[in-house]
Tab-separated table of C-alpha atoms in Angstrom:
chain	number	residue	atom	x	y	z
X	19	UNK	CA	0.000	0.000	0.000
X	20	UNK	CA	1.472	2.886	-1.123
X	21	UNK	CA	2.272	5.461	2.006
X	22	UNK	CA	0.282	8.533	0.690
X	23	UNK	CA	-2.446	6.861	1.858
X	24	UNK	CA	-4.192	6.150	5.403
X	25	UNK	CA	-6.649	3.959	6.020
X	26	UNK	CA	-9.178	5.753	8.333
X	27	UNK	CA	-10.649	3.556	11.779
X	28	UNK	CA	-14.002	2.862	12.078
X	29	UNK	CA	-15.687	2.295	15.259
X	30	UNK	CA	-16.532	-1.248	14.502
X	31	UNK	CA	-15.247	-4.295	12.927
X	32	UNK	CA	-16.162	-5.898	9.789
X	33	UNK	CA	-16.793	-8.690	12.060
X	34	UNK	CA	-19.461	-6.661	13.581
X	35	UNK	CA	-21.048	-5.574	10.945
X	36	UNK	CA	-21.723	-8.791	9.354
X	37	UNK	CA	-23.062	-10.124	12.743
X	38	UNK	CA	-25.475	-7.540	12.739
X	39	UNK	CA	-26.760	-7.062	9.550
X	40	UNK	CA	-29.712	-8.497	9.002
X	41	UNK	CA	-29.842	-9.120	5.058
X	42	UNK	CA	-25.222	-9.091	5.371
X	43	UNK	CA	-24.208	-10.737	1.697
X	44	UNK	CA	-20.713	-12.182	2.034
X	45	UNK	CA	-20.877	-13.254	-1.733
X	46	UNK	CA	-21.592	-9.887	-2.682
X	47	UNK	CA	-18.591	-8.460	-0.580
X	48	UNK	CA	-16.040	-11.219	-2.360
X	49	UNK	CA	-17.285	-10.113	-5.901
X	50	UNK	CA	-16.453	-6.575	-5.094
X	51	UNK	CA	-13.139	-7.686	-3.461
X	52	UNK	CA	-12.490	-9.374	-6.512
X	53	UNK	CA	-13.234	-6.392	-8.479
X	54	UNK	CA	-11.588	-4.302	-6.971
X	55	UNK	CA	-8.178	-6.574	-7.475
X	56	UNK	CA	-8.326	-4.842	-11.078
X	57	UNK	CA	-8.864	-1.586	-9.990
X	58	UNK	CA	-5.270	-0.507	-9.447
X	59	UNK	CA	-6.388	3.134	-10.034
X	60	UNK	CA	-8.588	3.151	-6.757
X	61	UNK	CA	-7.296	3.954	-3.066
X	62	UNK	CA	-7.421	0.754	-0.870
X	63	UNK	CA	-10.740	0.004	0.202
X	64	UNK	CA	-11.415	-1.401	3.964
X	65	UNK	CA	-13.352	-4.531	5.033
X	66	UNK	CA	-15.791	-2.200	7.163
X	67	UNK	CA	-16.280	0.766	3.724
X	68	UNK	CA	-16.549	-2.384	1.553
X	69	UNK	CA	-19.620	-3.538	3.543
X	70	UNK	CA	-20.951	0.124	3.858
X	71	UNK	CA	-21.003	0.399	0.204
X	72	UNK	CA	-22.508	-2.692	-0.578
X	73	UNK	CA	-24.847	-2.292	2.285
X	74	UNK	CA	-26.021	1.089	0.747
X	75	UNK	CA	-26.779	-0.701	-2.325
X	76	UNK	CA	-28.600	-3.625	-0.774
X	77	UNK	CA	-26.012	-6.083	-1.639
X	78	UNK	CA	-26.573	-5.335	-5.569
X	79	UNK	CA	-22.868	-6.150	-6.923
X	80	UNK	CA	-23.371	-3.515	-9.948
X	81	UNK	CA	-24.991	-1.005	-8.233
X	82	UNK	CA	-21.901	-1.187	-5.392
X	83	UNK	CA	-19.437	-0.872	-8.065
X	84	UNK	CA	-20.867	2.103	-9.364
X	85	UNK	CA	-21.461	3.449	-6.144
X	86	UNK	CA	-17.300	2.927	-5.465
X	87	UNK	CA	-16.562	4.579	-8.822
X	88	UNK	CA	-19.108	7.476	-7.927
X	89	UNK	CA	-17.334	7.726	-4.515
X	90	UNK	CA	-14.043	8.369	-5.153
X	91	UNK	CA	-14.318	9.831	-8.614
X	92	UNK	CA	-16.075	12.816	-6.624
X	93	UNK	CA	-14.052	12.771	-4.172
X	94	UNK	CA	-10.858	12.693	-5.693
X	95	UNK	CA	-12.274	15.774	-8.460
X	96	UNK	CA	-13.888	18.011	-6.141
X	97	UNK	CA	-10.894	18.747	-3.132
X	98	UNK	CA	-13.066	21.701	-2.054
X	99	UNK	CA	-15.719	19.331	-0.566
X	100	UNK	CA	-13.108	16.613	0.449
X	101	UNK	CA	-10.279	18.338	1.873
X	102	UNK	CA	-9.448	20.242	4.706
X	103	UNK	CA	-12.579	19.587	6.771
X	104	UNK	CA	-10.473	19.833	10.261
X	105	UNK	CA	-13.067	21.642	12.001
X	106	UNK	CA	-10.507	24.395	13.545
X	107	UNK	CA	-9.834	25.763	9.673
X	108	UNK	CA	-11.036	29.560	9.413
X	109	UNK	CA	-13.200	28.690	6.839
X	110	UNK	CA	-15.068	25.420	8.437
X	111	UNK	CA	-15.530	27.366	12.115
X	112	UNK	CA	-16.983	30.428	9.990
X	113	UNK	CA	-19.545	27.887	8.352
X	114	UNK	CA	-20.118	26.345	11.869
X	115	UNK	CA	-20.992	29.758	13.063
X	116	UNK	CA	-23.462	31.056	10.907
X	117	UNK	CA	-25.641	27.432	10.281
X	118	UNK	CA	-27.139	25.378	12.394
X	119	UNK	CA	-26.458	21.282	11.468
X	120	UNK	CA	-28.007	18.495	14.169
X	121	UNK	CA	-29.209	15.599	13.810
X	122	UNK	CA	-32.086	15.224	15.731
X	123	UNK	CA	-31.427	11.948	18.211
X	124	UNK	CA	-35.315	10.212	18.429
X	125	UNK	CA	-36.913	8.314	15.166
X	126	UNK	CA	-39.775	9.104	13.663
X	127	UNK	CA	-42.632	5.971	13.614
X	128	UNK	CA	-40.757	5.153	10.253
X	129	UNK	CA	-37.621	4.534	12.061
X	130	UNK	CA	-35.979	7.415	10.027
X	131	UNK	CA	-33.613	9.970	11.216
X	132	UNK	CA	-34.183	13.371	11.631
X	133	UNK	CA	-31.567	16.149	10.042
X	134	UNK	CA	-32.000	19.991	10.418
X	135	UNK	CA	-30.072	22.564	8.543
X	136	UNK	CA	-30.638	26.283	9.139
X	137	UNK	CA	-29.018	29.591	9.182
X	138	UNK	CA	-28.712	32.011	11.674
X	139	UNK	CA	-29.078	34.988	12.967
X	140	UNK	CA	-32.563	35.406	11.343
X	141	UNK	CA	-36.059	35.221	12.741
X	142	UNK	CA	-37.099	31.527	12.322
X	143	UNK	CA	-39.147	31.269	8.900
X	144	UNK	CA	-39.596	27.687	8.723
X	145	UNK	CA	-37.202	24.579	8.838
X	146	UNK	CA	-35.731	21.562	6.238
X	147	UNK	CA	-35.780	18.596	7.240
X	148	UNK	CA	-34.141	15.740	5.597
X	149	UNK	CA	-35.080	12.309	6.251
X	150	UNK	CA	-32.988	9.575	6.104
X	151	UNK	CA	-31.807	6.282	7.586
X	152	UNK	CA	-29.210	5.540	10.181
X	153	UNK	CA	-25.814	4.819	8.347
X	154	UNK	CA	-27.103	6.105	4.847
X	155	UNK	CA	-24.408	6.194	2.150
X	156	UNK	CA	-23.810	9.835	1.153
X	157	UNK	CA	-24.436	8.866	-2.636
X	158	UNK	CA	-27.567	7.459	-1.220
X	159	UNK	CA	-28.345	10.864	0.334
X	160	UNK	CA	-27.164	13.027	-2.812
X	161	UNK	CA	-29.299	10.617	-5.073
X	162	UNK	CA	-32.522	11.265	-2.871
X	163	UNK	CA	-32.202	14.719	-0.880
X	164	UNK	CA	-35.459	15.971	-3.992
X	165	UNK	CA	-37.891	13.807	-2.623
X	166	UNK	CA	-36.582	13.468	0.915
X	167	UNK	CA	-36.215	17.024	2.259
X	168	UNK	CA	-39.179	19.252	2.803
X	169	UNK	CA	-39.479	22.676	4.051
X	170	UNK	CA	-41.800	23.730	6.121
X	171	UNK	CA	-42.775	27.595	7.047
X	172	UNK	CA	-43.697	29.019	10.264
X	173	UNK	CA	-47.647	29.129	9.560
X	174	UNK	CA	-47.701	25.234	8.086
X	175	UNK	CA	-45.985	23.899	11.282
X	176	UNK	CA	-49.258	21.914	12.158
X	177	UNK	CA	-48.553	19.899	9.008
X	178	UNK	CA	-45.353	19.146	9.935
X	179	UNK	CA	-46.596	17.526	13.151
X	180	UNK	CA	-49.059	15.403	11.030
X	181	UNK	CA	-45.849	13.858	9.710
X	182	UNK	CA	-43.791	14.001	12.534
X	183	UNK	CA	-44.287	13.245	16.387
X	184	UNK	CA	-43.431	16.516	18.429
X	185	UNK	CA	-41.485	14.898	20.485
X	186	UNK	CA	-38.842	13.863	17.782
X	187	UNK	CA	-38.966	17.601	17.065
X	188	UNK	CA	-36.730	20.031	19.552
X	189	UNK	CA	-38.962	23.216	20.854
X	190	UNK	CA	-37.653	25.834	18.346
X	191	UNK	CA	-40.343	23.829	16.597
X	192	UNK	CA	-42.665	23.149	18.724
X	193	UNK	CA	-41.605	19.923	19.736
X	194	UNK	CA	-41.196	18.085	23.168
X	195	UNK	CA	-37.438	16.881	22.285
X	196	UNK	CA	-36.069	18.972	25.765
X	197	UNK	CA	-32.992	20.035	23.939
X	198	UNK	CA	-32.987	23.138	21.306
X	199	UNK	CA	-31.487	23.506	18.237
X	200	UNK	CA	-28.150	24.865	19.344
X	201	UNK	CA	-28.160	22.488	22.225
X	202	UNK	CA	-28.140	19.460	19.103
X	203	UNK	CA	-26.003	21.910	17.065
X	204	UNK	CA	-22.863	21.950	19.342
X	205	UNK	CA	-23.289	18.383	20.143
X	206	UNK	CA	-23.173	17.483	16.513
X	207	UNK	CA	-20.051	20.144	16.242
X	208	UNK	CA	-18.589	17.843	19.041
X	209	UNK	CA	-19.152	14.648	17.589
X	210	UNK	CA	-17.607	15.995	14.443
X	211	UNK	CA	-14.950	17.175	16.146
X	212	UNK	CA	-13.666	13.748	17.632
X	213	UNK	CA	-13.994	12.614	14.324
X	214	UNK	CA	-11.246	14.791	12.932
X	215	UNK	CA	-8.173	12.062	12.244
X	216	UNK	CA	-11.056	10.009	10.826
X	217	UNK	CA	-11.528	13.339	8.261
X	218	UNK	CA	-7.574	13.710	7.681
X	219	UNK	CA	-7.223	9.617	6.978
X	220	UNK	CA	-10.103	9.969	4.760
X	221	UNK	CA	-8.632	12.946	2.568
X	222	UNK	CA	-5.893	10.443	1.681
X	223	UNK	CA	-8.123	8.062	-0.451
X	224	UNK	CA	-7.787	9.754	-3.501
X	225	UNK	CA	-7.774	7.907	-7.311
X	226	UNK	CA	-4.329	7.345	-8.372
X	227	UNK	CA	-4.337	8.571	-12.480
X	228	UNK	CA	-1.367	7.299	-13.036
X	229	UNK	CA	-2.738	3.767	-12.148
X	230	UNK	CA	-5.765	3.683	-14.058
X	231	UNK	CA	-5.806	1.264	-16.696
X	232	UNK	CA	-6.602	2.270	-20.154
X	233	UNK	CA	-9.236	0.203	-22.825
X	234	UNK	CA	-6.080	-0.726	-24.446
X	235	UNK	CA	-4.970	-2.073	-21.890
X	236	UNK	CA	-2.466	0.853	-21.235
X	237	UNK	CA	-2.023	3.540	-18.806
X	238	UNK	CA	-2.129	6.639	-21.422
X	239	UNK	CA	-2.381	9.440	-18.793
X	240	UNK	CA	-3.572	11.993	-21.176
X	241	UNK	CA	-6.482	10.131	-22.061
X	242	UNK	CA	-7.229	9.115	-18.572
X	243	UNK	CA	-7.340	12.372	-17.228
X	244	UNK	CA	-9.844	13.385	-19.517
X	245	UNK	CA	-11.961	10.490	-18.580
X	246	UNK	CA	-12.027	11.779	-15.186
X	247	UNK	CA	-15.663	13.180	-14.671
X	248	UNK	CA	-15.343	16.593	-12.952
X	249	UNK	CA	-18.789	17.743	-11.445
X	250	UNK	CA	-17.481	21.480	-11.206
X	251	UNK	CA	-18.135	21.749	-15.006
X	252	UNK	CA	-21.470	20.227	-14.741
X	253	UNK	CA	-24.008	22.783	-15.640
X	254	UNK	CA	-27.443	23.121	-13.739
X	255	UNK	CA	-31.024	23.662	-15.481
């Protein structure tokens, strides 16, 4: 393994993980292995991620393997979202000043989780929430944030307890949580926060270009690079 890169810890095994999942695929997980043999171009992949991304894509083999590809092709093309997320940068503390981020900690009936994003200071207008399940795959999230995050304004509130049980919901919005927004907000900070060699390690898996094989069966590094998708030229409609 070349030294440029660090493989980050996770708080639990692969071991684990396949004890406690439910619907856990070990065939699935050896195909991808085995894939991944011929993917010289891709950072090494742990035990523990393997199973996360195959988990996120209910064991499909293909739909892992893109997921992978998706993963650290973004990652590796867009540095500003990857990089330098230690939490002490100017720029990271100034974002963590002006938004509020928590995840709220009780599930709804649906067992989903609860996120909140906000800015502040402002009189409270409404709220988005984005719903989503414990351990989602942040492809997963990107993929369905349209038809998973709703906003809600300050005179539809009632609606949003029709969905939602007030006391998954902190006060700010009406809710019977017992901690506040900014209460959730600096825990989240904190939890972030401990997380931070997890963050550097995980800056490190970056795609290799110099690695990646060609069709022919050669590395040509010119027409690699241009193979490379690049979301920052991606236009919007």
């Amino acid at each position: 393994m070349s030294s440029q890169y660090r493989i980050p810890k996770m708080r639990v095994t692969a071991a684990e993980m396949a004890e406690r999942i439910e619907d856990f695929n070990p065939e699935t997980i050896h195909a991808l292995r085995k894939w991944l043999d011929d993917q010289p171009h891709y950072p090494p992949t742990s035990e523990e991620q393997l199973i996360l991304f195959a988990h996120s894509c209910y064991y499909d083999v293909e739909k892992s393997k893109s997921c992978i590809d998706n993963c650290y092709n973004i990652a590796s093309s867009t540095p500003e979202f990857f990089q330098k997320r230690d939490l002490d940068l100017p720029d990271v503390k100034h974002i963590l000043t002006v938004t509020d981020n928590a995840v709220f900690p009780n599930q709804t009936p649906l067992t989903t989780t609860l996120s909140c994003t906000g800015c502040k200071p402002v009189r409270l207008e409404g709220c988005l929430l984005h719903f989503g399940h414990p351990g989602q795959n942040c492809s997963n999230l990107e993929a369905g944030a349209a038809e998973h995050s709703f906003f809600y304004s300050a005179s539809e509130l009632e609606k949003l307890y029709d969905a939602i049980p007030r006391d998954c919901l902190p006060p700010d919005f009406g809710g019977t949580l017992g901690k506040t927004v900014a209460e959730l907000h600096a825990a989240n900070t904190e939890a972030l926060r401990e997380m931070r060699q997890y963050w550097a390690d995980q800056a490190t898996l970056v795609i290799d270009e110099t690695k990646r094989p060609s069709k022919k069966g050669k590395k040509d590094k010119a027409v690699v690079q241009d193979a490379t998708p690049d979301i920052r030229r991606l236009e919007l409609d």
